[in-house]
Short mmCIF file of C-alpha atoms in Angstrom, two decimals:
data_model
loop_
_atom_site.label_atom_id
_atom_site.label_comp_id
_atom_site.label_asym_id
_atom_site.label_seq_id
_atom_site.Cartn_x
_atom_site.Cartn_y
_atom_site.Cartn_z
CA MET G 18 27.25 -56.09 26.67
CA LYS G 19 27.00 -53.75 30.11
CA ALA G 20 22.85 -52.74 30.03
CA VAL G 21 22.77 -48.91 30.69
CA ARG G 22 20.75 -47.26 33.44
CA LEU G 23 19.49 -44.00 32.99
CA GLY G 24 18.44 -41.25 35.87
CA GLY G 25 15.14 -40.03 36.29
CA GLY G 26 15.97 -36.73 34.57
CA ALA G 27 18.24 -38.38 32.19
CA LEU G 28 15.21 -40.68 31.42
CA ALA G 29 12.68 -37.97 30.72
CA ALA G 30 14.79 -35.62 28.85
CA LEU G 31 15.45 -38.62 26.66
CA ILE G 32 11.32 -38.91 26.04
CA ALA G 33 10.92 -35.01 25.92
CA GLY G 34 13.87 -35.57 23.16
CA ALA G 35 11.87 -37.68 20.75
CA MET G 36 8.89 -36.43 20.85
CA MET G 37 10.12 -32.72 19.57
CA LEU G 38 11.54 -35.02 16.69
CA GLY G 39 8.27 -36.28 16.66
CA THR G 40 6.67 -32.83 16.03
CA ALA G 41 9.54 -30.43 14.76
CA SER G 42 7.73 -30.58 11.36
CA ALA G 43 4.71 -28.79 12.76
CA GLU G 44 3.83 -25.34 11.68
CA THR G 45 1.38 -23.02 12.06
CA LEU G 46 0.47 -20.67 9.31
CA ARG G 47 -1.32 -17.40 9.77
CA LEU G 48 -4.26 -16.11 6.95
CA SER G 49 -5.85 -13.09 6.95
CA HIS G 50 -8.45 -11.89 5.30
CA ASN G 51 -10.52 -8.34 5.97
CA VAL G 52 -14.70 -9.33 6.02
CA GLY G 53 -15.79 -11.05 9.16
CA ASP G 54 -15.60 -14.58 10.11
CA THR G 55 -19.41 -15.58 9.35
CA THR G 56 -18.96 -14.89 5.87
CA THR G 57 -17.91 -17.48 3.03
CA TRP G 58 -14.24 -16.32 2.76
CA HIS G 59 -13.60 -17.07 6.12
CA LYS G 60 -15.66 -20.56 5.84
CA GLY G 61 -13.64 -20.90 2.57
CA ALA G 62 -10.50 -20.38 4.45
CA GLU G 63 -11.18 -22.28 7.82
CA LYS G 64 -12.11 -25.74 4.50
CA PHE G 65 -8.75 -25.14 3.52
CA GLY G 66 -6.85 -25.36 6.91
CA GLU G 67 -9.25 -28.61 7.10
CA LEU G 68 -7.99 -30.26 4.20
CA LEU G 69 -4.39 -29.59 3.81
CA ALA G 70 -3.86 -30.71 7.94
CA GLU G 71 -5.71 -33.68 6.46
CA ALA G 72 -3.30 -33.89 3.88
CA THR G 73 -0.44 -32.83 5.56
CA ASP G 74 -1.36 -35.50 8.61
CA GLY G 75 -0.79 -32.29 10.98
CA ASP G 76 2.66 -30.84 10.02
CA LEU G 77 1.27 -27.86 8.60
CA LYS G 78 -2.05 -25.52 10.66
CA VAL G 79 -3.32 -23.46 9.46
CA ARG G 80 -5.24 -20.96 11.51
CA VAL G 81 -7.64 -18.13 10.13
CA PHE G 82 -7.44 -14.61 11.22
CA PRO G 83 -10.41 -12.40 10.20
CA ASN G 84 -11.07 -8.87 9.54
CA ALA G 85 -8.15 -8.49 8.53
CA GLN G 86 -6.10 -8.09 12.73
CA LEU G 87 -2.60 -8.78 11.44
CA ALA G 88 -2.77 -5.86 9.07
CA GLY G 89 -4.23 -3.64 12.11
CA GLY G 90 -7.23 -3.51 9.80
CA ASP G 91 -6.30 -2.31 6.96
CA GLN G 92 -7.34 -4.92 4.16
CA MET G 93 -5.04 -3.05 1.49
CA LYS G 94 -2.03 -3.59 3.25
CA MET G 95 -2.86 -8.22 3.14
CA THR G 96 -1.41 -8.11 -0.01
CA GLU G 97 1.31 -6.83 0.63
CA MET G 98 2.72 -8.36 3.72
CA VAL G 99 2.46 -11.86 2.14
CA GLY G 100 4.00 -10.50 -1.10
CA ARG G 101 7.51 -9.77 1.30
CA GLY G 102 6.60 -12.42 3.54
CA ALA G 103 5.55 -11.19 6.49
CA LEU G 104 2.44 -13.68 6.46
CA ASP G 105 1.50 -16.70 5.41
CA LEU G 106 -1.47 -17.00 3.11
CA VAL G 107 -4.04 -14.74 2.19
CA VAL G 108 -7.62 -14.57 1.19
CA THR G 109 -9.46 -11.46 -0.46
CA SER G 110 -10.98 -10.31 -3.34
CA ALA G 111 -9.32 -8.74 -7.10
CA ILE G 112 -10.25 -5.17 -5.88
CA ASN G 113 -8.58 -4.88 -2.75
CA VAL G 114 -5.01 -5.73 -4.61
CA THR G 115 -5.22 -2.89 -6.92
CA PRO G 116 -3.33 -0.03 -5.98
CA LEU G 117 -0.23 -3.32 -5.42
CA VAL G 118 -1.48 -4.33 -8.84
CA PRO G 119 -3.84 -2.19 -11.12
CA GLU G 120 -3.90 -5.17 -13.90
CA MET G 121 -6.27 -7.06 -11.15
CA ALA G 122 -9.39 -4.53 -11.72
CA VAL G 123 -10.43 -6.52 -14.85
CA PHE G 124 -11.42 -8.90 -13.03
CA SER G 125 -14.31 -5.92 -11.67
CA LEU G 126 -14.87 -3.52 -15.52
CA PRO G 127 -18.24 -2.42 -14.83
CA TYR G 128 -20.73 -4.96 -16.90
CA LEU G 129 -17.22 -7.31 -18.00
CA TYR G 130 -19.28 -10.22 -16.76
CA GLY G 131 -23.34 -11.53 -16.91
CA SER G 132 -23.54 -14.94 -15.80
CA TYR G 133 -21.37 -17.17 -13.51
CA ASP G 134 -20.33 -18.92 -16.81
CA GLU G 135 -18.23 -15.80 -18.11
CA VAL G 136 -16.86 -15.55 -14.42
CA ASP G 137 -15.85 -19.27 -14.33
CA ALA G 138 -13.70 -19.23 -18.15
CA THR G 139 -11.65 -15.77 -16.44
CA THR G 140 -11.14 -17.30 -13.16
CA GLN G 141 -11.00 -20.84 -14.01
CA GLY G 142 -9.20 -20.85 -16.95
CA ALA G 143 -6.47 -18.70 -19.65
CA PRO G 144 -6.82 -15.09 -17.88
CA GLY G 145 -6.83 -17.07 -14.49
CA GLU G 146 -3.45 -17.30 -15.31
CA MET G 147 -2.09 -14.83 -16.65
CA MET G 148 -3.38 -12.90 -13.43
CA ALA G 149 -1.79 -15.54 -11.43
CA GLU G 150 1.31 -15.22 -12.95
CA ILE G 151 0.90 -10.84 -12.94
CA LEU G 152 0.81 -11.51 -9.00
CA LEU G 153 4.29 -14.47 -9.33
CA ASP G 154 6.16 -10.92 -10.06
CA LYS G 155 4.28 -9.98 -6.53
CA GLY G 156 5.61 -12.52 -4.17
CA ILE G 157 2.20 -14.18 -4.21
CA VAL G 158 1.88 -17.81 -5.23
CA VAL G 159 -2.62 -18.29 -6.29
CA LEU G 160 -3.36 -21.45 -4.88
CA ALA G 161 -6.92 -21.04 -6.49
CA TRP G 162 -9.26 -18.37 -7.04
CA GLY G 163 -12.92 -18.08 -5.66
CA GLU G 164 -15.72 -16.16 -5.33
CA ASN G 165 -16.67 -12.30 -3.94
CA GLY G 166 -20.15 -11.97 -6.61
CA PHE G 167 -21.56 -9.86 -8.27
CA ARG G 168 -21.68 -6.96 -6.71
CA GLU G 169 -25.37 -4.99 -5.49
CA LEU G 170 -26.55 -1.63 -4.75
CA THR G 171 -27.56 -0.59 -0.96
CA ASN G 172 -28.23 2.74 0.11
CA SER G 173 -30.39 4.13 3.11
CA VAL G 174 -31.82 7.25 1.03
CA ARG G 175 -34.35 6.06 -1.81
CA PRO G 176 -34.98 3.07 -3.85
CA VAL G 177 -32.12 3.73 -7.48
CA LYS G 178 -33.50 2.94 -10.97
CA THR G 179 -31.23 4.76 -13.08
CA PRO G 180 -28.29 6.30 -12.90
CA GLU G 181 -30.04 9.55 -11.89
CA ASP G 182 -31.45 8.14 -8.38
CA MET G 183 -27.51 7.82 -7.86
CA GLN G 184 -26.86 12.04 -8.02
CA GLY G 185 -25.37 12.96 -4.01
CA LEU G 186 -25.82 9.22 -2.57
CA ASN G 187 -22.37 9.37 -0.48
CA MET G 188 -21.34 6.04 -1.46
CA ARG G 189 -18.80 3.49 0.27
CA VAL G 190 -16.17 1.70 -2.28
CA SER G 191 -13.02 -0.32 -1.26
CA GLY G 192 -11.39 0.33 -4.27
CA PRO G 193 -10.13 3.42 -6.79
CA MET G 194 -11.99 1.90 -9.59
CA TYR G 195 -15.19 2.80 -7.62
CA ILE G 196 -14.37 5.95 -7.21
CA ASP G 197 -14.24 6.84 -10.66
CA VAL G 198 -17.54 4.12 -11.24
CA MET G 199 -19.38 6.41 -8.98
CA ASN G 200 -17.75 9.42 -9.92
CA ALA G 201 -19.54 8.86 -13.68
CA LEU G 202 -22.99 7.97 -11.96
CA GLY G 203 -23.03 11.08 -10.08
CA ALA G 204 -22.30 9.61 -6.43
CA ASN G 205 -20.17 10.81 -4.09
CA PRO G 206 -17.70 7.99 -3.84
CA THR G 207 -15.38 7.30 -0.24
CA GLN G 208 -12.84 4.67 -0.07
CA MET G 209 -13.13 3.19 3.53
CA GLN G 210 -11.84 0.41 4.84
CA TRP G 211 -14.49 -2.63 5.65
CA SER G 212 -13.33 -2.75 9.45
CA GLU G 213 -14.72 0.50 9.35
CA THR G 214 -17.93 0.39 6.98
CA LEU G 215 -20.23 -0.94 9.14
CA THR G 216 -20.20 1.91 11.64
CA ALA G 217 -20.40 4.28 9.12
CA LEU G 218 -23.37 3.14 7.90
CA GLN G 219 -24.90 3.43 11.23
CA GLN G 220 -24.12 6.39 11.62
CA GLY G 221 -24.58 7.21 8.41
CA VAL G 222 -21.83 8.57 7.36
CA VAL G 223 -22.36 6.89 3.57
CA ASP G 224 -25.35 7.04 2.90
CA GLY G 225 -24.71 3.24 1.38
CA GLN G 226 -22.11 0.91 -0.08
CA GLU G 227 -21.74 -2.36 -2.66
CA ASN G 228 -21.17 -5.44 -1.96
CA PRO G 229 -22.17 -9.68 -3.48
CA ILE G 230 -25.39 -10.55 -1.62
CA GLY G 231 -24.47 -13.91 -0.64
CA ALA G 232 -20.55 -13.59 0.55
CA VAL G 233 -20.99 -10.17 2.48
CA ILE G 234 -24.45 -8.38 2.24
CA ILE G 235 -26.44 -11.34 4.56
CA PRO G 236 -23.41 -12.60 6.39
CA GLN G 237 -22.37 -9.49 7.49
CA GLN G 238 -26.02 -7.92 8.07
CA VAL G 239 -26.03 -4.91 5.64
CA TYR G 240 -29.87 -5.62 5.97
CA GLU G 241 -30.01 -3.98 9.00
CA MET G 242 -28.57 -0.88 8.14
CA GLN G 243 -29.84 -0.24 4.72
CA LYS G 244 -33.48 -0.23 2.94
CA TYR G 245 -32.99 0.15 -0.39
CA LEU G 246 -30.44 -3.31 -2.95
CA THR G 247 -30.59 -2.78 -6.66
CA ALA G 248 -30.15 -5.76 -8.15
CA TRP G 249 -28.01 -4.22 -10.99
CA HIS G 250 -24.86 -6.70 -11.02
CA TYR G 251 -22.46 -3.94 -12.23
CA SER G 252 -18.95 -5.13 -11.70
CA TYR G 253 -18.31 -8.86 -10.52
CA ASP G 254 -14.89 -10.26 -7.64
CA PRO G 255 -13.09 -12.83 -7.04
CA VAL G 256 -11.50 -13.78 -4.25
CA PHE G 257 -8.56 -15.81 -4.04
CA LEU G 258 -6.17 -18.00 -1.61
CA GLY G 259 -2.64 -16.60 -1.80
CA VAL G 260 0.85 -18.16 -0.09
CA SER G 261 4.12 -15.54 0.44
CA GLN G 262 6.43 -17.37 -1.51
CA SER G 263 9.13 -17.34 0.53
CA LYS G 264 7.07 -19.54 2.64
CA TRP G 265 6.03 -21.82 -1.39
CA ASP G 266 10.08 -22.57 -2.10
CA SER G 267 10.30 -23.26 1.66
CA LEU G 268 8.47 -26.60 1.30
CA ASP G 269 8.83 -29.34 -0.98
CA ALA G 270 7.51 -30.65 -4.02
CA GLU G 271 4.79 -33.10 -2.58
CA THR G 272 3.42 -30.41 -0.20
CA GLN G 273 3.74 -28.26 -2.57
CA GLU G 274 0.92 -29.78 -4.24
CA LYS G 275 -1.10 -31.29 -1.62
CA MET G 276 -1.42 -27.48 -0.96
CA ARG G 277 -2.73 -26.37 -4.04
CA LYS G 278 -5.33 -29.65 -3.85
CA ALA G 279 -6.49 -28.19 -1.05
CA ALA G 280 -7.09 -24.65 -1.30
CA VAL G 281 -8.60 -25.76 -4.92
CA GLU G 282 -11.15 -28.27 -3.19
CA ALA G 283 -11.39 -25.55 -0.67
CA MET G 284 -11.83 -22.97 -3.06
CA ALA G 285 -14.31 -24.83 -5.06
CA TRP G 286 -16.45 -25.41 -2.17
CA GLN G 287 -16.31 -21.91 -1.07
CA ARG G 288 -17.47 -20.92 -4.61
CA GLN G 289 -20.86 -23.55 -5.04
CA ILE G 290 -22.13 -22.08 -0.92
CA SER G 291 -21.47 -17.74 -2.31
CA ARG G 292 -24.13 -18.69 -5.22
CA GLU G 293 -26.15 -20.85 -2.94
CA ALA G 294 -26.45 -17.81 -0.51
CA THR G 295 -26.56 -15.74 -2.96
CA ALA G 296 -29.41 -17.84 -5.34
CA SER G 297 -32.13 -17.71 -2.23
CA GLY G 298 -30.90 -13.97 -1.09
CA VAL G 299 -33.13 -11.83 -2.44
CA ASP G 300 -36.53 -13.36 -1.23
CA PHE G 301 -34.29 -14.08 2.43
CA LEU G 302 -33.97 -9.49 2.23
CA ARG G 303 -37.37 -9.06 1.07
CA GLU G 304 -38.37 -11.45 4.19
CA LYS G 305 -36.29 -8.93 6.40
CA GLY G 306 -37.51 -5.44 4.88
CA MET G 307 -35.59 -4.66 3.03
CA GLU G 308 -37.34 -2.93 -0.61
CA VAL G 309 -35.45 -4.84 -3.96
CA TYR G 310 -35.40 -3.94 -7.51
CA GLU G 311 -34.10 -5.64 -10.54
CA PRO G 312 -33.44 -3.54 -13.47
CA THR G 313 -35.44 -4.21 -15.76
CA PRO G 314 -32.89 -4.93 -19.50
CA GLU G 315 -33.03 -1.33 -20.47
CA GLU G 316 -32.71 0.11 -17.38
CA LEU G 317 -28.56 -2.07 -17.38
CA GLU G 318 -28.34 -1.03 -20.97
CA ALA G 319 -28.65 2.86 -18.66
CA PHE G 320 -26.29 2.12 -16.09
CA ARG G 321 -23.25 0.45 -18.93
CA ALA G 322 -24.09 3.32 -20.69
CA ALA G 323 -23.20 5.93 -18.07
CA THR G 324 -20.09 4.14 -16.83
CA LYS G 325 -18.44 3.72 -19.73
CA PRO G 326 -16.27 5.98 -19.39
CA ALA G 327 -14.72 4.21 -15.94
CA PHE G 328 -15.04 1.48 -17.75
CA ASP G 329 -12.16 3.03 -20.51
CA LYS G 330 -9.80 4.49 -18.79
CA TRP G 331 -9.40 1.44 -16.22
CA SER G 332 -9.16 -0.72 -19.62
CA GLU G 333 -6.63 1.60 -20.14
CA LYS G 334 -4.70 1.01 -16.40
CA VAL G 335 -5.09 -2.85 -17.05
CA GLY G 336 -4.11 -3.07 -20.44
CA PRO G 337 -5.75 -3.77 -23.54
CA GLU G 338 -3.62 -6.96 -24.74
CA ILE G 339 -5.72 -8.27 -20.65
CA VAL G 340 -9.27 -6.73 -21.28
CA GLU G 341 -9.20 -8.22 -24.91
CA ALA G 342 -8.31 -11.74 -23.34
CA PHE G 343 -11.11 -12.17 -21.13
CA GLN G 344 -12.80 -10.27 -23.28
CA SER G 345 -12.43 -13.26 -26.04
CA ALA G 346 -12.97 -15.86 -22.40
CA ILE G 347 -16.26 -14.82 -22.18
CA ALA G 348 -16.72 -14.72 -26.11
CA ASP G 349 -15.66 -18.43 -26.13
CA SER G 350 -18.06 -19.61 -23.60
CA ASN G 351 -21.27 -18.86 -24.19
#
């Protein structure tokens, strides 16, 4: 046999080719969400990226883009982009998807839930699987459910203790169902992207907003712009981690399983830190100077009665059979 000698250039090319073969399978997926990088949404997304990279030995990595950057700040558009494969992954809340999938409003129907156990009976049970099937029709594979949380009211005008106190307040809302809820309470709702909301609160363009304490109000420092908080737990909002079906279908079964396992673990952790932040959040907000009001059961019943027209309207839009499935799972959890 004759030894084959390679020149310096040929040897370098051979080594480079070998290195490229070794890294050819590495891919960075883009994940977008619509709030800031201090939130539990962002932390959950980053945790998912860490777990996925570890599970795939670095073959799949995730780059997280906060504030709906890849959708021009349009939080509603992100899900549609995932559905058509223009974006790999999304963490978004159910209410943000209602323009595309009206059935998703079921999670946020006013006063549907009374506890986290009731929430978990739906998001982690058959109702959650039902909603995942509906999203699959839009080209989105739900990997796991996380948490935005119970939405609480803040404003800069006055304490809100009764439905009458809502009269005339200019309220930022995130989706069409909340427009109907606020109208039922006599407020003036304005649907607005979250990326615009903090500035609108600072400038007094709107009087208030409603969002979860642990997931949004504290990490986004809403307390710096709002004086009053009413812990009325009137609506719940889950988040989900979804992947485009086109990307999902391009993965082999083993990689799909690794991705789903990473998502489930990451979102379970995200729910945990969101609930921990909420549990300690009221005291924190009081320390920051907010006036926090916690309505009595009788006062909550007044809010429930006032928002029932919105509940009934959106139950019809969602579909009575879906609402019944959620109510049955909730009843079984008690």
